[in-house]
mmCIF file of C-alpha atoms in Angstrom:
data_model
loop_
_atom_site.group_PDB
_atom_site.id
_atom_site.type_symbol
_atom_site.label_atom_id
_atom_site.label_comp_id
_atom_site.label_asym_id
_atom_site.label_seq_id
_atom_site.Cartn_x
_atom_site.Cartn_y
_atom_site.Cartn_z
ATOM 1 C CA UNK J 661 -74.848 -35.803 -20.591
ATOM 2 C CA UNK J 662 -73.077 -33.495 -23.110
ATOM 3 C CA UNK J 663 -71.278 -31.004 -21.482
ATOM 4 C CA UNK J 664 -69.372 -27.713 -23.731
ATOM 5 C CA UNK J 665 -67.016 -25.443 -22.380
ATOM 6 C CA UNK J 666 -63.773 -23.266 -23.073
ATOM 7 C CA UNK J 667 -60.714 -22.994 -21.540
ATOM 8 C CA UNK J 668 -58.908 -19.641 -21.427
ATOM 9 C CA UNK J 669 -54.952 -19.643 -23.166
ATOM 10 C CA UNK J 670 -52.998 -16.397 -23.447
ATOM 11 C CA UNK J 671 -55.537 -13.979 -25.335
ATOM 12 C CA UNK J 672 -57.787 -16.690 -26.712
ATOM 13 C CA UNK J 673 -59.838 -19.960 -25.405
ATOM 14 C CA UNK J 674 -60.391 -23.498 -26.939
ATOM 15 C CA UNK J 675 -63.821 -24.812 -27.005
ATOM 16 C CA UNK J 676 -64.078 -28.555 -26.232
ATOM 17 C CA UNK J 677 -67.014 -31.102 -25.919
ATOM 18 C CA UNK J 678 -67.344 -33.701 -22.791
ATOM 19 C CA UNK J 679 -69.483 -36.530 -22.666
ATOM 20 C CA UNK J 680 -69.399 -40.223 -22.236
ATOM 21 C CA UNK J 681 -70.090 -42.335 -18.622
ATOM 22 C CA UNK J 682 -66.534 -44.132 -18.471
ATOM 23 C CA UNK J 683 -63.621 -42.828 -16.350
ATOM 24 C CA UNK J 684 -61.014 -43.369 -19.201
ATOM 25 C CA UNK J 685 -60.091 -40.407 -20.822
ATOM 26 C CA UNK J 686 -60.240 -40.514 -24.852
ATOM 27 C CA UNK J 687 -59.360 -37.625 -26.748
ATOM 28 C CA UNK J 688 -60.774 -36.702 -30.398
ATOM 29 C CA UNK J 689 -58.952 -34.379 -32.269
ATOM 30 C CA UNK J 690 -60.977 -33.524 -35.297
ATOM 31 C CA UNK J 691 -59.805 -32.055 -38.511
ATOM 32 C CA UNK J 692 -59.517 -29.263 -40.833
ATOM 33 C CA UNK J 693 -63.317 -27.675 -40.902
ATOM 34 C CA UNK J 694 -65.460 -25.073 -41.786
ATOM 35 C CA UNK J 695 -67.305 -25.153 -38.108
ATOM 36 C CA UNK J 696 -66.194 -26.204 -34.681
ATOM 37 C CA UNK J 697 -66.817 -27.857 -32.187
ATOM 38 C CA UNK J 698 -69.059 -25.241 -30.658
ATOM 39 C CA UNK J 699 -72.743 -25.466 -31.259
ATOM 40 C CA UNK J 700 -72.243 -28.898 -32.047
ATOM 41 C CA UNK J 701 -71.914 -30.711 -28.918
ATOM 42 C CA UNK J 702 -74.797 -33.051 -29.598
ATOM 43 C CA UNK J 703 -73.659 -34.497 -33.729
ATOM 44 C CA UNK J 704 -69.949 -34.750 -31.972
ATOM 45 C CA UNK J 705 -71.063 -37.189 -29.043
ATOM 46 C CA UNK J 706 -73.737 -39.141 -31.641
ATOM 47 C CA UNK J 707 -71.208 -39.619 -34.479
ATOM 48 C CA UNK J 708 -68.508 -41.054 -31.990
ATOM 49 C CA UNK J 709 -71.460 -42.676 -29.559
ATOM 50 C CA UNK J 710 -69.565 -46.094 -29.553
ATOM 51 C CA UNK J 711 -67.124 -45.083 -27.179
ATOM 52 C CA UNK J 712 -69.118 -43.396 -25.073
ATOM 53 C CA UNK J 713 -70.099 -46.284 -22.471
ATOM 54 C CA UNK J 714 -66.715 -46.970 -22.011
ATOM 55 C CA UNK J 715 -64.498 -43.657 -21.908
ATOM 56 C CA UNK J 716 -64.951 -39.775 -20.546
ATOM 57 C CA UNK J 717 -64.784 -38.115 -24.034
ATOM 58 C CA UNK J 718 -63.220 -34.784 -24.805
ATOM 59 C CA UNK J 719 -63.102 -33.223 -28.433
ATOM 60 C CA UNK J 720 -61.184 -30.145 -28.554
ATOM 61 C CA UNK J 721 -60.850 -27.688 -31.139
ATOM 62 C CA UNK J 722 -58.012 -25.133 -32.077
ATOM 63 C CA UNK J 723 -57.395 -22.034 -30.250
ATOM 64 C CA UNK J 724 -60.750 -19.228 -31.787
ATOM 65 C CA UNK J 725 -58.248 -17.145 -32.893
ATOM 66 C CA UNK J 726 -55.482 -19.026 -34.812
ATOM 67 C CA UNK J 727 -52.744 -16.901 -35.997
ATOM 68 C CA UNK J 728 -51.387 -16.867 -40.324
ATOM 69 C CA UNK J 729 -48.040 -18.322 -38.758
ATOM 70 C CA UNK J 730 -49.884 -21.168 -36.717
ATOM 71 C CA UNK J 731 -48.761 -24.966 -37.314
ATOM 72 C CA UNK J 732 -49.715 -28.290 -36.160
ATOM 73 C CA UNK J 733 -47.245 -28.636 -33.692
ATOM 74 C CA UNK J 734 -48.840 -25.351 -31.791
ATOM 75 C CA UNK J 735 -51.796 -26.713 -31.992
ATOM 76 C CA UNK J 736 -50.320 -30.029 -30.069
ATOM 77 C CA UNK J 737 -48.575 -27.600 -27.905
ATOM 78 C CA UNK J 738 -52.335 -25.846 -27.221
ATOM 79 C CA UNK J 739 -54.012 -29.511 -26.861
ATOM 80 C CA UNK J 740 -50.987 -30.113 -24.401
ATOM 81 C CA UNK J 741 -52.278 -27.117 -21.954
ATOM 82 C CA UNK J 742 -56.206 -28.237 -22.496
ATOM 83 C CA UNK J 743 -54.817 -31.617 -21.440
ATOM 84 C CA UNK J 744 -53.232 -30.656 -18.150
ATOM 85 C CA UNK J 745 -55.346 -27.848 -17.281
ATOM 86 C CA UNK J 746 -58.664 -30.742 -16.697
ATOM 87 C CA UNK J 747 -55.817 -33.580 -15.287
ATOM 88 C CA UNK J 748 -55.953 -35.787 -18.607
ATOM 89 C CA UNK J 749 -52.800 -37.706 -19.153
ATOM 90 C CA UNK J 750 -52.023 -41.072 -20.376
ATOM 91 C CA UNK J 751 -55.401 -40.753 -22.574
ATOM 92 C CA UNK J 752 -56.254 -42.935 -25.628
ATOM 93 C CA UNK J 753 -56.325 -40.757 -28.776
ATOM 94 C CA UNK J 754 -58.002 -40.463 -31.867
ATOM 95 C CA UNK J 755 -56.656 -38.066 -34.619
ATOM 96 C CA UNK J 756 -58.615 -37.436 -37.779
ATOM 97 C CA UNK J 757 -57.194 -35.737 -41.401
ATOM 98 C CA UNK J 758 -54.997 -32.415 -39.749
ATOM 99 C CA UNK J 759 -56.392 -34.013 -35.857
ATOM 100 C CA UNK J 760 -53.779 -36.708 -36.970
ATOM 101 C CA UNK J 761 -51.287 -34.403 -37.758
ATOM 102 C CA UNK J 762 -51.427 -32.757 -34.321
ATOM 103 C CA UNK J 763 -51.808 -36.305 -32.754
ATOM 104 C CA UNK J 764 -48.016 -37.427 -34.179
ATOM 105 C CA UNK J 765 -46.853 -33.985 -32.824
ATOM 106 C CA UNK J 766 -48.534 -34.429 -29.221
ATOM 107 C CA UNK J 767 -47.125 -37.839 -28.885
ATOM 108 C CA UNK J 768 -43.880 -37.229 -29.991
ATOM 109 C CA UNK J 769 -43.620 -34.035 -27.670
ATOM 110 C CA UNK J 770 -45.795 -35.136 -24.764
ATOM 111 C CA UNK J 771 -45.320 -38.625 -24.583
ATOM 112 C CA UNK J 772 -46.699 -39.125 -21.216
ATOM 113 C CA UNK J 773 -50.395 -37.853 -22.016
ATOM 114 C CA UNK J 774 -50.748 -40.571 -24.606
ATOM 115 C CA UNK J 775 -51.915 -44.162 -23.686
ATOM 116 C CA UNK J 776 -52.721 -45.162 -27.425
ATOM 117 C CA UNK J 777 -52.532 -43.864 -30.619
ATOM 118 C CA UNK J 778 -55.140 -44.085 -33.701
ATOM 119 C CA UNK J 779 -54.261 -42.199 -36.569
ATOM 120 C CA UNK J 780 -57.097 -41.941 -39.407
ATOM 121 C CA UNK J 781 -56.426 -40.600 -42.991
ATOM 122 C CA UNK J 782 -53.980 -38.163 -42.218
ATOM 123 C CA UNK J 783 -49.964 -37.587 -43.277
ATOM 124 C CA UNK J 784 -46.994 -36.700 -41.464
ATOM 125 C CA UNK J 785 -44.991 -34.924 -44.507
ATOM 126 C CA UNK J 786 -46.593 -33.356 -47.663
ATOM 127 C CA UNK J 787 -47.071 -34.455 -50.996
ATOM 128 C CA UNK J 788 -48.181 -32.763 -54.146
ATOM 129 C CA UNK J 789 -51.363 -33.809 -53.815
ATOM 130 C CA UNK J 790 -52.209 -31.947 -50.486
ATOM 131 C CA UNK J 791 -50.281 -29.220 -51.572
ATOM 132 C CA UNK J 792 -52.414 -28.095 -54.236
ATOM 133 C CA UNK J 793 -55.354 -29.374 -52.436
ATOM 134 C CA UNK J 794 -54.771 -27.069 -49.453
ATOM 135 C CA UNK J 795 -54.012 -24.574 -51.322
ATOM 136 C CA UNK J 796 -56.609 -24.329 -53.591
ATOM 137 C CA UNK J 797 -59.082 -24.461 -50.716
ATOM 138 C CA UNK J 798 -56.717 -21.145 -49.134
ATOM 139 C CA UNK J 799 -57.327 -19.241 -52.635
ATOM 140 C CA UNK J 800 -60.878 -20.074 -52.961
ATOM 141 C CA UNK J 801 -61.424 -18.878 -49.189
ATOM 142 C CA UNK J 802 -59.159 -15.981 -49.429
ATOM 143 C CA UNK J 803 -61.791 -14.498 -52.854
ATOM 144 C CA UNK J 804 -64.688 -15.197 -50.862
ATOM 145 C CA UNK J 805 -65.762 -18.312 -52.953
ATOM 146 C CA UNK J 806 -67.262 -20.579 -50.304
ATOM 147 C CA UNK J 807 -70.027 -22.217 -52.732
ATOM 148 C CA UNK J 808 -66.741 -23.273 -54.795
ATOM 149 C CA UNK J 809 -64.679 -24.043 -51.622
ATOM 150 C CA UNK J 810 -67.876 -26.783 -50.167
ATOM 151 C CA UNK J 811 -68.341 -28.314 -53.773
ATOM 152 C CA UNK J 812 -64.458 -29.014 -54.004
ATOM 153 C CA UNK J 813 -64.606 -30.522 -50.140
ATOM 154 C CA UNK J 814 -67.129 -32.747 -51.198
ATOM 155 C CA UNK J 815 -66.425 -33.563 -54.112
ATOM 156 C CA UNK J 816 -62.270 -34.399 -52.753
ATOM 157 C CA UNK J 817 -63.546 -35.942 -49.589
ATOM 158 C CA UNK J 818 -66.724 -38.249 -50.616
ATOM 159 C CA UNK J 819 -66.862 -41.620 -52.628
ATOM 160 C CA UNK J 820 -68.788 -41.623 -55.937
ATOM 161 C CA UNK J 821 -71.903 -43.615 -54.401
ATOM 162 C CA UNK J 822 -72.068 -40.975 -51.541
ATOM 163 C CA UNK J 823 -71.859 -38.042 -53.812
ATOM 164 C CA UNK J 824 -74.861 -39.425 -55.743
ATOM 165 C CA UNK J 825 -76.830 -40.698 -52.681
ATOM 166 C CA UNK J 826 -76.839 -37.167 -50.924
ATOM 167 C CA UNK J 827 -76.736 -34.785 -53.824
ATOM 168 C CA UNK J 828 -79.909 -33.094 -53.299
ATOM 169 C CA UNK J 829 -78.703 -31.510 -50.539
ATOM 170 C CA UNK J 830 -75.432 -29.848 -51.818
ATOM 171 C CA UNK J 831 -77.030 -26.923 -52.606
ATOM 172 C CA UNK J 832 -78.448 -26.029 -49.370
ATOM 173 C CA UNK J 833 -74.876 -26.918 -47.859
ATOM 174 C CA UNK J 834 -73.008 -25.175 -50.210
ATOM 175 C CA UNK J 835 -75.203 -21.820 -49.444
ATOM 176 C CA UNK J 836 -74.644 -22.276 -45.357
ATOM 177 C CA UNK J 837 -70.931 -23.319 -46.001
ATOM 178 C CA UNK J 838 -69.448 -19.921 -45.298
ATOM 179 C CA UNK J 839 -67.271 -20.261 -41.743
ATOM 180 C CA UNK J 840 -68.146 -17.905 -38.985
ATOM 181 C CA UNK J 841 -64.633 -16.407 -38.966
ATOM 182 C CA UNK J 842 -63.032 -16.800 -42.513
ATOM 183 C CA UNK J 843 -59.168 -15.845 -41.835
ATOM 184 C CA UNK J 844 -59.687 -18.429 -38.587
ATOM 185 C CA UNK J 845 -60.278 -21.541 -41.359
ATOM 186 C CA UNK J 846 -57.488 -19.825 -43.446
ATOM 187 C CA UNK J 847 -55.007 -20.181 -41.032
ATOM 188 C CA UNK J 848 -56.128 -23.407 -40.021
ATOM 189 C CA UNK J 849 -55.740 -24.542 -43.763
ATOM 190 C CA UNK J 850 -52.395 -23.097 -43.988
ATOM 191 C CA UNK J 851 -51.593 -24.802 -40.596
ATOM 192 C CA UNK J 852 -52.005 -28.515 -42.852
ATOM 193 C CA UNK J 853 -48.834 -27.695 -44.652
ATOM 194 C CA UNK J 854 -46.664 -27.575 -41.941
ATOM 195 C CA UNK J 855 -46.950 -31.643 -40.661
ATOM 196 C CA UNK J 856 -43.316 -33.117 -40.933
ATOM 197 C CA UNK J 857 -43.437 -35.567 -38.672
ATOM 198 C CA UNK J 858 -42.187 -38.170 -40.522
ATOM 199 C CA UNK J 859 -38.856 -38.937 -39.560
ATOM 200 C CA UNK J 860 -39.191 -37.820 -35.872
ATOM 201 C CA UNK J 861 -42.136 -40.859 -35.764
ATOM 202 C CA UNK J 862 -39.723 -42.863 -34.174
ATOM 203 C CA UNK J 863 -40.029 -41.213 -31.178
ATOM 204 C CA UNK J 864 -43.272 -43.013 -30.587
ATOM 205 C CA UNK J 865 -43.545 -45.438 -28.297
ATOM 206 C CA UNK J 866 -46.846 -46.308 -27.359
ATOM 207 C CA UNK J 867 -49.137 -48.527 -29.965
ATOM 208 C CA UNK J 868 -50.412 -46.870 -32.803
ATOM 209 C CA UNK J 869 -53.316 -47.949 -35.559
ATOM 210 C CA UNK J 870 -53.598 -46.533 -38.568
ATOM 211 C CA UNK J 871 -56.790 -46.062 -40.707
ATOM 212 C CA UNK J 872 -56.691 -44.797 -43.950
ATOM 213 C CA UNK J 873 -58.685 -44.895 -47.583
ATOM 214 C CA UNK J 874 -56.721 -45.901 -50.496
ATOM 215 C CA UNK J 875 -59.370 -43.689 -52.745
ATOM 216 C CA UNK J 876 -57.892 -40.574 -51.076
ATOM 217 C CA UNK J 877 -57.948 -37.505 -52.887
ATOM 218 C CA UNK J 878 -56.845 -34.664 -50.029
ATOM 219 C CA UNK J 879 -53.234 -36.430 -48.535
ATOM 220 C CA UNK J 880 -53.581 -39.909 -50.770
ATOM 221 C CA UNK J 881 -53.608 -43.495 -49.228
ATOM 222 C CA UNK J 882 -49.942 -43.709 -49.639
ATOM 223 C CA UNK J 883 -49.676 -41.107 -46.621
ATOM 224 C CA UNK J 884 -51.232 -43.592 -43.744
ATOM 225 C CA UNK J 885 -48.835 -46.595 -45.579
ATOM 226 C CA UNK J 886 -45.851 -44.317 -44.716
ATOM 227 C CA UNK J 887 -46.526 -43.728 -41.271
ATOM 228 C CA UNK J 888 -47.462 -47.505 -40.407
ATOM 229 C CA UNK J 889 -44.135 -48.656 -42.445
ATOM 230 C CA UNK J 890 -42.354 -46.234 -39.888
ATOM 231 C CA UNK J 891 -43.961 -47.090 -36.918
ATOM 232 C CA UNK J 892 -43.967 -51.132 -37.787
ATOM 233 C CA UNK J 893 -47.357 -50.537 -36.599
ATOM 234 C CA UNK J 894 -50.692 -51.993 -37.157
ATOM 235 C CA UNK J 895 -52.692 -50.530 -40.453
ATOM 236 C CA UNK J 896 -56.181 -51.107 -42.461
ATOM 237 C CA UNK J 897 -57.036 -49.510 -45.564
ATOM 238 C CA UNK J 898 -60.001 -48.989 -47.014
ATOM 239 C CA UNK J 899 -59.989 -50.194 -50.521
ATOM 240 C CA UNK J 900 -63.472 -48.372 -51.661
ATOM 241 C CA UNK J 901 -63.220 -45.306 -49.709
ATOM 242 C CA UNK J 902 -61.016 -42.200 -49.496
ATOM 243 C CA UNK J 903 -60.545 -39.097 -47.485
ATOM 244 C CA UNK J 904 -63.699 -39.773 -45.915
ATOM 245 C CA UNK J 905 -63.676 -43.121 -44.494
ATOM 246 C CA UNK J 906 -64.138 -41.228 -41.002
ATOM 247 C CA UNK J 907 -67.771 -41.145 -42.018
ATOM 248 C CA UNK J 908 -68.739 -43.072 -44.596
ATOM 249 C CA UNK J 909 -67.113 -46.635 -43.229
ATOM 250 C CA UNK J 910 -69.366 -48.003 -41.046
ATOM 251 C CA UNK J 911 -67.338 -49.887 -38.923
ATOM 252 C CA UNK J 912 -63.813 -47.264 -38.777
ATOM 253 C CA UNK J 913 -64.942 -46.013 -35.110
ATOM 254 C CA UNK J 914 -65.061 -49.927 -34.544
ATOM 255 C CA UNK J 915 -62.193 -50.616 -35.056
ATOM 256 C CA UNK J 916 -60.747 -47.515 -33.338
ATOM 257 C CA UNK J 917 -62.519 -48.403 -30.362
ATOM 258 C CA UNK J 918 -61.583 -52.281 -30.626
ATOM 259 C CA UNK J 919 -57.832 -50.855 -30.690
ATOM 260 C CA UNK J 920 -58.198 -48.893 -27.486
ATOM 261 C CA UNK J 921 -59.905 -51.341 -25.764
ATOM 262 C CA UNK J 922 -58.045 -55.192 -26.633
ATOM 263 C CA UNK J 923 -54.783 -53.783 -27.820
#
């Protein structure tokens, strides 16, 4: 059963997704995105269906209305309140891209909601390469030029082979690519410039595996060898992949779930 709800903080709510049979709470924090997680309760609980026999699965999104001044430790600080408001603490959890950014920040800050750690392709300080990524994405937003914006996410995010496999339907994507609330993924975007994590990381106690793609074009491969080098923690790279590995590697919920479970 997939179950989607909201939970009221301050003026605003967060929109989450349950589902799984298990007892053991695992949390997905996704990334940056042009939708959330509302609507889309069903693709969420299919895409991450391997851990679903085993854990209670919550994905929750950012706050609906996400202030210009908003960072990724307020949105570890929001994930915090979800947390505690349904009872979930010492929870396995599973950051993607900017979800891995707010991951670092919830277990550095909240240490005692975190069981396990997976970190895929994400950063915890900047680089030039997100940088101008991020903030190209902000301009192209901020002049209404979402056919431009989608084409550069794909074309950043997706190996050659996938690019070419799936082409025929960039143009229908790129026309439906427009977010609901514009300034919402603008201040999320901006939000991705504010991880600098790095040298708190050692704060971390619990076990940690990072996933990342060597191919990637949005915060580079370099970014997930830095925070395993840190952490003296357990890493695998994907040699023919990049920013997408998420998706495209078959077996990178595997070994996510693999982690959680034998670790």
């Amino acid at each position: 059963m997939i179950k989607e709800a909201s939970i009221k903080l301050d003026n605003s709510q967060i929109n989450y997704v349950v589902f799984g049979k298990g007892t053991e709470p695992l949390v997905l924090i996704p990334g940056l995105s042009l939708r959330g997680v509302k609507g889309n309760g069903i693709f969420i609980a299919y895409m991450y269906r391997i851990f679903s026999k085993k854990y209670r699965v919550y994905c929750f999104d950012k706050r609906n209305d996400i202030p210009e001044t908003a960072t990724v430790e307020n949105f570890a600080d929001d994930l915090s309140f979800c947390m505690k408001h349904l009872n979930i603490s010492n929870a396995n959890i599973f950051g993607i891209s900017q979800g891995g950014m707010i991951a670092q920040n919830l277990a550095i800050k909240y240490p005692e909601l975190v069981k396990k750690l997976c970190l895929g392709v994400t950063l915890s300080k900047n680089n030039p390469t997100v940088i101008n990524c991020v903030n190209n994405w902000i301009k192209m937003a901020e002049s209404n030029l979402y056919e431009n914006l989608v084409q550069d996410l794909f074309e950043k995010m997706y190996s050659n082979n996938y690019l070419k496999k799936y082409k025929i339907f960039f143009p229908l994507l790129k026309k439906i690519g427009k977010p609901k609330n514009p300034i919402r993924f603008i201040n999320m975007a901006k939000a991705c410039l504010t991880c600098n994590t790095y040298e708190k990381l050692v704060k971390i106690k619990c076990p940690v595996l990072v996933l990342g793609g060597k191919d990637d074009k949005i915060v580079e491969g370099k970014s997930s060898n830095e925070i395993a080098y840190k952490l003296n923690c357990e890493i695998y790279m994907y040699e023919d992949y990049g920013h997408s590995a998420y998706e495209e590697a078959k077996d990178f919920n595997k070994r996510a779930f693999d982690f959680f479970v034998n670790y």
